[in-house]
């Protein structure tokens, strides 16, 4: 059985622990905070129903254990899920590396730092890579993996094998970049949403609906390139670029570049607070109840499509 140690029992760490434990992996969360056990247990209770609906809850899966110190030399994968503080990650992983054993892979959940930045101070940077989930890790299928200049092909292959055995979709970056793939795409649309709301072009509610009711339904089946290739009719992407490339370049040039200074943050926070949206707890509950159904349908349709090609 694959043995996993999750470093940190916060939001992402507890979510990762539920994903690993739900897949039947031997999972321990390393966190000296006395409140970590209750957070991990609460996340596990929330995740079990989601995993069952997804059909990925292993028989006999049980609540992840929480320990205060790292287990000595008996893990296959270390999944770091510490706060996004580079010095903290470097310091903790340097200590973890000495305890984990030479065969262990270390995967960082960092959403912004590269493997090269995190690996500073490690004796074996060839075992370190980025293993970044979408939140919450027990629900969302994608894991991004990205190596550093010293990461070995063996470590990348082993990490991929572990994640895919859990049922995850693995996206592998060909070279490291800050923010990786998903967050850079997500940041691009959020940046424009912030610009449109902060400058009064649209309400926060309509900006949300522009995504959930106009963009997201297509994106369940089509990526951003295919959406526009279809707009090129029988000429595909080349036809679209010939017909509308200049207009989109003008749109690129007109997109906003907001700065998240105090005024902008205050404006966006107040707009969200006063928006006609459900409470966050209700949004999270709806997400956990409805996305498994949607993901199951999308997965089934993708398999049917792939088998017909």
mmCIF file of C-alpha atoms in Angstrom:
data_model
loop_
_atom_site.group_PDB
_atom_site.id
_atom_site.type_symbol
_atom_site.label_atom_id
_atom_site.label_comp_id
_atom_site.label_asym_id
_atom_site.label_seq_id
_atom_site.Cartn_x
_atom_site.Cartn_y
_atom_site.Cartn_z
ATOM 1 C CA UNK A 1 0.000 0.000 0.000
ATOM 2 C CA UNK A 2 1.263 3.475 -0.862
ATOM 3 C CA UNK A 3 2.152 5.441 2.257
ATOM 4 C CA UNK A 4 1.583 9.193 2.239
ATOM 5 C CA UNK A 5 2.560 11.916 4.670
ATOM 6 C CA UNK A 6 0.734 15.223 4.241
ATOM 7 C CA UNK A 7 2.668 18.132 5.740
ATOM 8 C CA UNK A 8 0.175 20.622 7.146
ATOM 9 C CA UNK A 9 -3.416 20.161 8.238
ATOM 10 C CA UNK A 10 -4.940 23.368 6.919
ATOM 11 C CA UNK A 11 -7.548 23.700 4.175
ATOM 12 C CA UNK A 12 -5.460 22.144 1.400
ATOM 13 C CA UNK A 13 -3.668 19.632 3.614
ATOM 14 C CA UNK A 14 -6.911 18.321 5.088
ATOM 15 C CA UNK A 15 -8.412 18.154 1.596
ATOM 16 C CA UNK A 16 -5.400 16.251 0.287
ATOM 17 C CA UNK A 17 -5.556 13.874 3.255
ATOM 18 C CA UNK A 18 -9.209 13.113 2.513
ATOM 19 C CA UNK A 19 -8.371 12.467 -1.146
ATOM 20 C CA UNK A 20 -5.501 10.103 -0.323
ATOM 21 C CA UNK A 21 -7.373 8.292 2.455
ATOM 22 C CA UNK A 22 -10.491 8.041 0.317
ATOM 23 C CA UNK A 23 -8.446 6.331 -2.387
ATOM 24 C CA UNK A 24 -7.328 3.737 0.156
ATOM 25 C CA UNK A 25 -3.799 5.043 0.703
ATOM 26 C CA UNK A 26 -2.210 4.875 4.144
ATOM 27 C CA UNK A 27 -2.349 8.548 5.090
ATOM 28 C CA UNK A 28 -0.927 10.565 7.955
ATOM 29 C CA UNK A 29 -1.111 14.309 8.405
ATOM 30 C CA UNK A 30 1.881 15.912 10.112
ATOM 31 C CA UNK A 31 0.868 19.023 12.022
ATOM 32 C CA UNK A 32 1.760 19.985 15.619
ATOM 33 C CA UNK A 33 -1.307 22.268 15.903
ATOM 34 C CA UNK A 34 -3.723 20.752 18.460
ATOM 35 C CA UNK A 35 -6.627 21.820 16.253
ATOM 36 C CA UNK A 36 -5.390 19.860 13.235
ATOM 37 C CA UNK A 37 -7.123 16.630 14.244
ATOM 38 C CA UNK A 38 -10.558 18.224 14.365
ATOM 39 C CA UNK A 39 -10.013 19.996 11.023
ATOM 40 C CA UNK A 40 -8.894 16.793 9.319
ATOM 41 C CA UNK A 41 -11.772 14.797 10.832
ATOM 42 C CA UNK A 42 -14.338 17.426 9.786
ATOM 43 C CA UNK A 43 -12.969 17.520 6.235
ATOM 44 C CA UNK A 44 -13.040 13.725 6.078
ATOM 45 C CA UNK A 45 -16.703 13.688 7.093
ATOM 46 C CA UNK A 46 -17.474 16.263 4.412
ATOM 47 C CA UNK A 47 -15.398 14.467 1.777
ATOM 48 C CA UNK A 48 -16.711 10.933 2.258
ATOM 49 C CA UNK A 49 -20.088 11.669 0.729
ATOM 50 C CA UNK A 50 -18.458 13.503 -2.172
ATOM 51 C CA UNK A 51 -16.049 10.634 -2.855
ATOM 52 C CA UNK A 52 -18.923 8.136 -2.668
ATOM 53 C CA UNK A 53 -20.889 10.127 -5.252
ATOM 54 C CA UNK A 54 -17.807 10.255 -7.457
ATOM 55 C CA UNK A 55 -17.408 6.492 -7.118
ATOM 56 C CA UNK A 56 -13.834 6.871 -5.842
ATOM 57 C CA UNK A 57 -14.279 5.945 -2.168
ATOM 58 C CA UNK A 58 -12.219 2.829 -1.504
ATOM 59 C CA UNK A 59 -13.570 -0.002 0.603
ATOM 60 C CA UNK A 60 -12.363 0.298 4.181
ATOM 61 C CA UNK A 61 -11.205 3.893 3.764
ATOM 62 C CA UNK A 62 -10.865 5.552 7.156
ATOM 63 C CA UNK A 63 -10.121 8.890 8.757
ATOM 64 C CA UNK A 64 -6.509 10.008 8.134
ATOM 65 C CA UNK A 65 -4.288 9.878 11.192
ATOM 66 C CA UNK A 66 -2.789 13.102 12.530
ATOM 67 C CA UNK A 67 0.666 13.117 14.133
ATOM 68 C CA UNK A 68 2.741 15.943 15.581
ATOM 69 C CA UNK A 69 6.107 14.868 14.138
ATOM 70 C CA UNK A 70 7.174 13.360 10.840
ATOM 71 C CA UNK A 71 7.245 9.541 10.701
ATOM 72 C CA UNK A 72 10.804 8.325 10.259
ATOM 73 C CA UNK A 73 11.640 6.752 6.896
ATOM 74 C CA UNK A 74 8.412 4.927 6.049
ATOM 75 C CA UNK A 75 6.627 6.970 3.387
ATOM 76 C CA UNK A 76 6.483 6.807 -0.400
ATOM 77 C CA UNK A 77 5.084 10.292 -1.008
ATOM 78 C CA UNK A 78 5.400 13.478 1.004
ATOM 79 C CA UNK A 79 2.655 15.942 0.025
ATOM 80 C CA UNK A 80 3.636 19.361 1.366
ATOM 81 C CA UNK A 81 0.660 21.631 2.034
ATOM 82 C CA UNK A 82 2.128 24.423 4.135
ATOM 83 C CA UNK A 83 1.173 28.108 3.897
ATOM 84 C CA UNK A 84 2.482 29.898 0.796
ATOM 85 C CA UNK A 85 5.682 31.049 2.494
ATOM 86 C CA UNK A 86 8.852 30.128 0.604
ATOM 87 C CA UNK A 87 11.233 30.202 3.571
ATOM 88 C CA UNK A 88 8.853 28.054 5.626
ATOM 89 C CA UNK A 89 8.592 25.467 2.872
ATOM 90 C CA UNK A 90 12.364 25.371 2.390
ATOM 91 C CA UNK A 91 13.061 25.006 6.106
ATOM 92 C CA UNK A 92 10.465 22.319 6.785
ATOM 93 C CA UNK A 93 11.244 20.255 3.688
ATOM 94 C CA UNK A 94 14.977 20.278 4.448
ATOM 95 C CA UNK A 95 14.131 18.612 7.763
ATOM 96 C CA UNK A 96 11.524 16.304 6.201
ATOM 97 C CA UNK A 97 13.992 15.145 3.555
ATOM 98 C CA UNK A 98 16.327 13.777 6.210
ATOM 99 C CA UNK A 99 13.506 11.835 7.838
ATOM 100 C CA UNK A 100 11.597 10.580 4.809
ATOM 101 C CA UNK A 101 14.119 8.136 3.394
ATOM 102 C CA UNK A 102 15.960 8.246 0.083
ATOM 103 C CA UNK A 103 13.152 6.676 -1.930
ATOM 104 C CA UNK A 104 10.440 9.141 -0.936
ATOM 105 C CA UNK A 105 9.088 11.668 -3.425
ATOM 106 C CA UNK A 106 8.392 15.159 -2.142
ATOM 107 C CA UNK A 107 5.550 16.966 -3.903
ATOM 108 C CA UNK A 108 4.766 20.575 -3.024
ATOM 109 C CA UNK A 109 1.212 21.863 -3.257
ATOM 110 C CA UNK A 110 2.543 25.382 -3.843
ATOM 111 C CA UNK A 111 0.236 27.411 -6.060
ATOM 112 C CA UNK A 112 2.894 29.930 -7.087
ATOM 113 C CA UNK A 113 6.488 28.900 -6.346
ATOM 114 C CA UNK A 114 8.516 26.735 -8.731
ATOM 115 C CA UNK A 115 10.265 23.522 -7.743
ATOM 116 C CA UNK A 116 13.658 25.199 -8.188
ATOM 117 C CA UNK A 117 12.761 27.899 -5.661
ATOM 118 C CA UNK A 118 11.513 25.387 -3.095
ATOM 119 C CA UNK A 119 14.435 22.982 -3.600
ATOM 120 C CA UNK A 120 17.052 25.427 -2.314
ATOM 121 C CA UNK A 121 18.820 23.708 0.582
ATOM 122 C CA UNK A 122 17.714 20.166 -0.231
ATOM 123 C CA UNK A 123 20.321 17.422 -0.468
ATOM 124 C CA UNK A 124 18.313 15.569 -3.127
ATOM 125 C CA UNK A 125 16.425 18.080 -5.261
ATOM 126 C CA UNK A 126 15.951 15.317 -7.829
ATOM 127 C CA UNK A 127 13.119 13.949 -5.654
ATOM 128 C CA UNK A 128 11.217 17.245 -5.421
ATOM 129 C CA UNK A 129 8.446 18.388 -7.752
ATOM 130 C CA UNK A 130 5.282 20.448 -7.749
ATOM 131 C CA UNK A 131 2.071 18.480 -7.195
ATOM 132 C CA UNK A 132 -0.543 21.234 -7.188
ATOM 133 C CA UNK A 133 -4.221 20.339 -6.757
ATOM 134 C CA UNK A 134 -7.376 22.233 -7.545
ATOM 135 C CA UNK A 135 -9.407 23.001 -4.431
ATOM 136 C CA UNK A 136 -10.831 20.970 -2.815
ATOM 137 C CA UNK A 137 -8.429 18.116 -3.626
ATOM 138 C CA UNK A 138 -10.961 15.425 -2.710
ATOM 139 C CA UNK A 139 -13.425 16.764 -5.292
ATOM 140 C CA UNK A 140 -11.517 18.274 -8.204
ATOM 141 C CA UNK A 141 -9.862 15.745 -10.516
ATOM 142 C CA UNK A 142 -6.858 17.733 -11.752
ATOM 143 C CA UNK A 143 -3.342 17.672 -10.308
ATOM 144 C CA UNK A 144 -0.602 19.719 -11.969
ATOM 145 C CA UNK A 145 2.924 18.327 -11.807
ATOM 146 C CA UNK A 146 6.024 20.322 -12.671
ATOM 147 C CA UNK A 147 9.628 19.437 -12.122
ATOM 148 C CA UNK A 148 12.603 21.671 -11.513
ATOM 149 C CA UNK A 149 15.922 21.633 -13.307
ATOM 150 C CA UNK A 150 17.151 18.846 -10.998
ATOM 151 C CA UNK A 151 13.941 16.765 -10.795
ATOM 152 C CA UNK A 152 14.454 13.245 -12.116
ATOM 153 C CA UNK A 153 12.258 11.624 -14.731
ATOM 154 C CA UNK A 154 11.792 8.747 -12.271
ATOM 155 C CA UNK A 155 10.322 11.062 -9.622
ATOM 156 C CA UNK A 156 7.947 12.609 -12.145
ATOM 157 C CA UNK A 157 6.831 9.168 -13.341
ATOM 158 C CA UNK A 158 6.297 7.888 -9.788
ATOM 159 C CA UNK A 159 4.254 10.929 -8.808
ATOM 160 C CA UNK A 160 2.129 10.600 -11.932
ATOM 161 C CA UNK A 161 1.533 6.921 -11.184
ATOM 162 C CA UNK A 162 0.389 7.627 -7.615
ATOM 163 C CA UNK A 163 -1.962 10.429 -8.630
ATOM 164 C CA UNK A 164 -3.411 8.544 -11.596
ATOM 165 C CA UNK A 165 -3.992 5.458 -9.430
ATOM 166 C CA UNK A 166 -6.202 7.720 -7.278
ATOM 167 C CA UNK A 167 -8.228 8.600 -10.370
ATOM 168 C CA UNK A 168 -6.677 12.041 -10.827
ATOM 169 C CA UNK A 169 -6.155 13.768 -14.169
ATOM 170 C CA UNK A 170 -2.491 14.755 -14.318
ATOM 171 C CA UNK A 171 -1.404 17.865 -16.225
ATOM 172 C CA UNK A 172 2.365 17.960 -16.715
ATOM 173 C CA UNK A 173 4.094 21.268 -17.388
ATOM 174 C CA UNK A 174 6.915 21.101 -19.911
ATOM 175 C CA UNK A 175 8.857 23.780 -18.070
ATOM 176 C CA UNK A 176 8.400 25.538 -14.729
ATOM 177 C CA UNK A 177 6.515 28.816 -14.524
ATOM 178 C CA UNK A 178 5.218 30.758 -11.531
ATOM 179 C CA UNK A 179 1.592 29.877 -10.834
ATOM 180 C CA UNK A 180 1.743 26.777 -13.069
ATOM 181 C CA UNK A 181 -1.039 26.237 -15.621
ATOM 182 C CA UNK A 182 -4.478 26.326 -13.989
ATOM 183 C CA UNK A 183 -3.821 29.312 -11.751
ATOM 184 C CA UNK A 184 -2.389 31.369 -14.605
ATOM 185 C CA UNK A 185 -5.525 30.766 -16.668
ATOM 186 C CA UNK A 186 -7.702 31.412 -13.629
ATOM 187 C CA UNK A 187 -5.781 34.579 -12.767
ATOM 188 C CA UNK A 188 -6.266 35.922 -16.291
ATOM 189 C CA UNK A 189 -10.056 35.818 -16.126
ATOM 190 C CA UNK A 190 -10.185 36.931 -12.491
ATOM 191 C CA UNK A 191 -7.994 39.922 -13.312
ATOM 192 C CA UNK A 192 -10.507 41.059 -15.923
ATOM 193 C CA UNK A 193 -13.414 40.369 -13.540
ATOM 194 C CA UNK A 194 -11.749 42.566 -10.910
ATOM 195 C CA UNK A 195 -11.221 45.292 -13.521
ATOM 196 C CA UNK A 196 -14.838 45.199 -14.707
ATOM 197 C CA UNK A 197 -16.280 45.313 -11.181
ATOM 198 C CA UNK A 198 -13.811 47.864 -9.788
ATOM 199 C CA UNK A 199 -14.380 50.254 -12.695
ATOM 200 C CA UNK A 200 -18.166 49.913 -12.536
ATOM 201 C CA UNK A 201 -18.596 48.258 -15.926
ATOM 202 C CA UNK A 202 -20.676 45.404 -14.500
ATOM 203 C CA UNK A 203 -22.028 44.228 -11.169
ATOM 204 C CA UNK A 204 -20.268 41.462 -9.318
ATOM 205 C CA UNK A 205 -23.387 39.294 -9.685
ATOM 206 C CA UNK A 206 -23.491 39.663 -13.477
ATOM 207 C CA UNK A 207 -19.743 39.071 -13.696
ATOM 208 C CA UNK A 208 -20.252 35.790 -11.839
ATOM 209 C CA UNK A 209 -23.142 34.801 -14.110
ATOM 210 C CA UNK A 210 -21.136 35.650 -17.216
ATOM 211 C CA UNK A 211 -18.885 32.758 -16.229
ATOM 212 C CA UNK A 212 -21.348 30.276 -14.711
ATOM 213 C CA UNK A 213 -24.026 30.643 -17.395
ATOM 214 C CA UNK A 214 -22.103 31.701 -20.521
ATOM 215 C CA UNK A 215 -18.509 30.494 -20.360
ATOM 216 C CA UNK A 216 -18.476 27.529 -17.975
ATOM 217 C CA UNK A 217 -21.099 25.380 -19.780
ATOM 218 C CA UNK A 218 -18.962 25.401 -22.930
ATOM 219 C CA UNK A 219 -15.746 24.957 -21.001
ATOM 220 C CA UNK A 220 -17.021 21.655 -19.589
ATOM 221 C CA UNK A 221 -16.472 20.192 -23.058
ATOM 222 C CA UNK A 222 -14.347 22.695 -24.956
ATOM 223 C CA UNK A 223 -11.054 24.335 -24.097
ATOM 224 C CA UNK A 224 -10.432 28.013 -24.905
ATOM 225 C CA UNK A 225 -8.666 27.143 -28.157
ATOM 226 C CA UNK A 226 -11.443 24.858 -29.419
ATOM 227 C CA UNK A 227 -14.139 27.462 -28.676
ATOM 228 C CA UNK A 228 -12.544 29.824 -31.174
ATOM 229 C CA UNK A 229 -11.533 27.110 -33.640
ATOM 230 C CA UNK A 230 -15.236 26.250 -33.923
ATOM 231 C CA UNK A 231 -15.935 29.905 -34.671
ATOM 232 C CA UNK A 232 -13.724 29.516 -37.729
ATOM 233 C CA UNK A 233 -16.254 27.074 -39.241
ATOM 234 C CA UNK A 234 -14.699 24.719 -41.802
ATOM 235 C CA UNK A 235 -11.419 26.694 -41.714
ATOM 236 C CA UNK A 236 -10.972 26.058 -38.009
ATOM 237 C CA UNK A 237 -8.469 28.069 -36.025
ATOM 238 C CA UNK A 238 -6.779 29.469 -39.119
ATOM 239 C CA UNK A 239 -10.111 30.798 -40.393
ATOM 240 C CA UNK A 240 -10.968 32.346 -37.043
ATOM 241 C CA UNK A 241 -7.598 34.087 -36.766
ATOM 242 C CA UNK A 242 -7.881 35.414 -40.280
ATOM 243 C CA UNK A 243 -11.401 36.743 -39.720
ATOM 244 C CA UNK A 244 -11.220 37.986 -36.145
ATOM 245 C CA UNK A 245 -7.575 37.967 -35.123
ATOM 246 C CA UNK A 246 -7.181 41.780 -35.412
ATOM 247 C CA UNK A 247 -10.348 42.389 -33.411
ATOM 248 C CA UNK A 248 -9.157 40.106 -30.639
ATOM 249 C CA UNK A 249 -5.754 41.781 -30.629
ATOM 250 C CA UNK A 250 -7.558 45.077 -30.063
ATOM 251 C CA UNK A 251 -9.478 43.400 -27.225
ATOM 252 C CA UNK A 252 -6.238 42.031 -25.759
ATOM 253 C CA UNK A 253 -4.855 45.568 -25.781
ATOM 254 C CA UNK A 254 -7.954 46.910 -24.018
ATOM 255 C CA UNK A 255 -8.099 44.356 -21.195
ATOM 256 C CA UNK A 256 -7.678 45.792 -17.727
ATOM 257 C CA UNK A 257 -4.580 45.594 -15.565
ATOM 258 C CA UNK A 258 -5.916 46.274 -12.066
ATOM 259 C CA UNK A 259 -3.587 46.554 -9.099
ATOM 260 C CA UNK A 260 -4.689 44.800 -5.918
ATOM 261 C CA UNK A 261 -3.910 47.798 -3.743
ATOM 262 C CA UNK A 262 -5.864 48.726 -0.630
ATOM 263 C CA UNK A 263 -8.546 50.639 -2.530
ATOM 264 C CA UNK A 264 -9.179 47.906 -5.091
ATOM 265 C CA UNK A 265 -9.223 45.165 -2.449
ATOM 266 C CA UNK A 266 -11.676 47.180 -0.374
ATOM 267 C CA UNK A 267 -13.908 47.740 -3.411
ATOM 268 C CA UNK A 268 -13.966 44.066 -4.387
ATOM 269 C CA UNK A 269 -14.443 42.827 -0.814
ATOM 270 C CA UNK A 270 -17.354 45.223 -0.278
ATOM 271 C CA UNK A 271 -18.879 44.306 -3.638
ATOM 272 C CA UNK A 272 -18.771 40.626 -2.697
ATOM 273 C CA UNK A 273 -20.150 41.293 0.776
ATOM 274 C CA UNK A 274 -23.162 43.167 -0.583
ATOM 275 C CA UNK A 275 -23.729 41.039 -3.690
ATOM 276 C CA UNK A 276 -26.948 39.078 -4.048
ATOM 277 C CA UNK A 277 -25.227 35.724 -3.662
ATOM 278 C CA UNK A 278 -25.846 32.780 -1.315
ATOM 279 C CA UNK A 279 -23.742 32.523 1.880
ATOM 280 C CA UNK A 280 -20.337 30.911 1.364
ATOM 281 C CA UNK A 281 -21.342 27.840 3.385
ATOM 282 C CA UNK A 282 -24.292 27.310 1.051
ATOM 283 C CA UNK A 283 -22.066 27.812 -2.003
ATOM 284 C CA UNK A 284 -19.618 25.186 -0.696
ATOM 285 C CA UNK A 285 -22.427 22.737 0.053
ATOM 286 C CA UNK A 286 -23.892 23.234 -3.408
ATOM 287 C CA UNK A 287 -20.456 22.730 -4.952
ATOM 288 C CA UNK A 288 -19.923 19.455 -3.110
ATOM 289 C CA UNK A 289 -23.415 18.221 -4.013
ATOM 290 C CA UNK A 290 -23.556 19.176 -7.687
ATOM 291 C CA UNK A 291 -20.002 19.026 -9.050
ATOM 292 C CA UNK A 292 -19.678 15.238 -8.529
ATOM 293 C CA UNK A 293 -22.739 14.757 -10.754
ATOM 294 C CA UNK A 294 -21.363 17.121 -13.375
ATOM 295 C CA UNK A 295 -17.876 15.594 -13.263
ATOM 296 C CA UNK A 296 -19.310 12.090 -13.652
ATOM 297 C CA UNK A 297 -21.271 13.184 -16.717
ATOM 298 C CA UNK A 298 -18.296 14.971 -18.261
ATOM 299 C CA UNK A 299 -16.018 11.981 -17.619
ATOM 300 C CA UNK A 300 -18.523 9.609 -19.196
ATOM 301 C CA UNK A 301 -19.006 11.828 -22.244
ATOM 302 C CA UNK A 302 -15.250 12.233 -22.682
ATOM 303 C CA UNK A 303 -14.760 8.455 -22.580
ATOM 304 C CA UNK A 304 -17.521 7.957 -25.139
ATOM 305 C CA UNK A 305 -16.026 10.624 -27.360
ATOM 306 C CA UNK A 306 -12.499 9.192 -27.079
ATOM 307 C CA UNK A 307 -13.698 5.659 -27.824
ATOM 308 C CA UNK A 308 -15.398 6.831 -31.017
ATOM 309 C CA UNK A 309 -12.305 8.549 -32.419
#
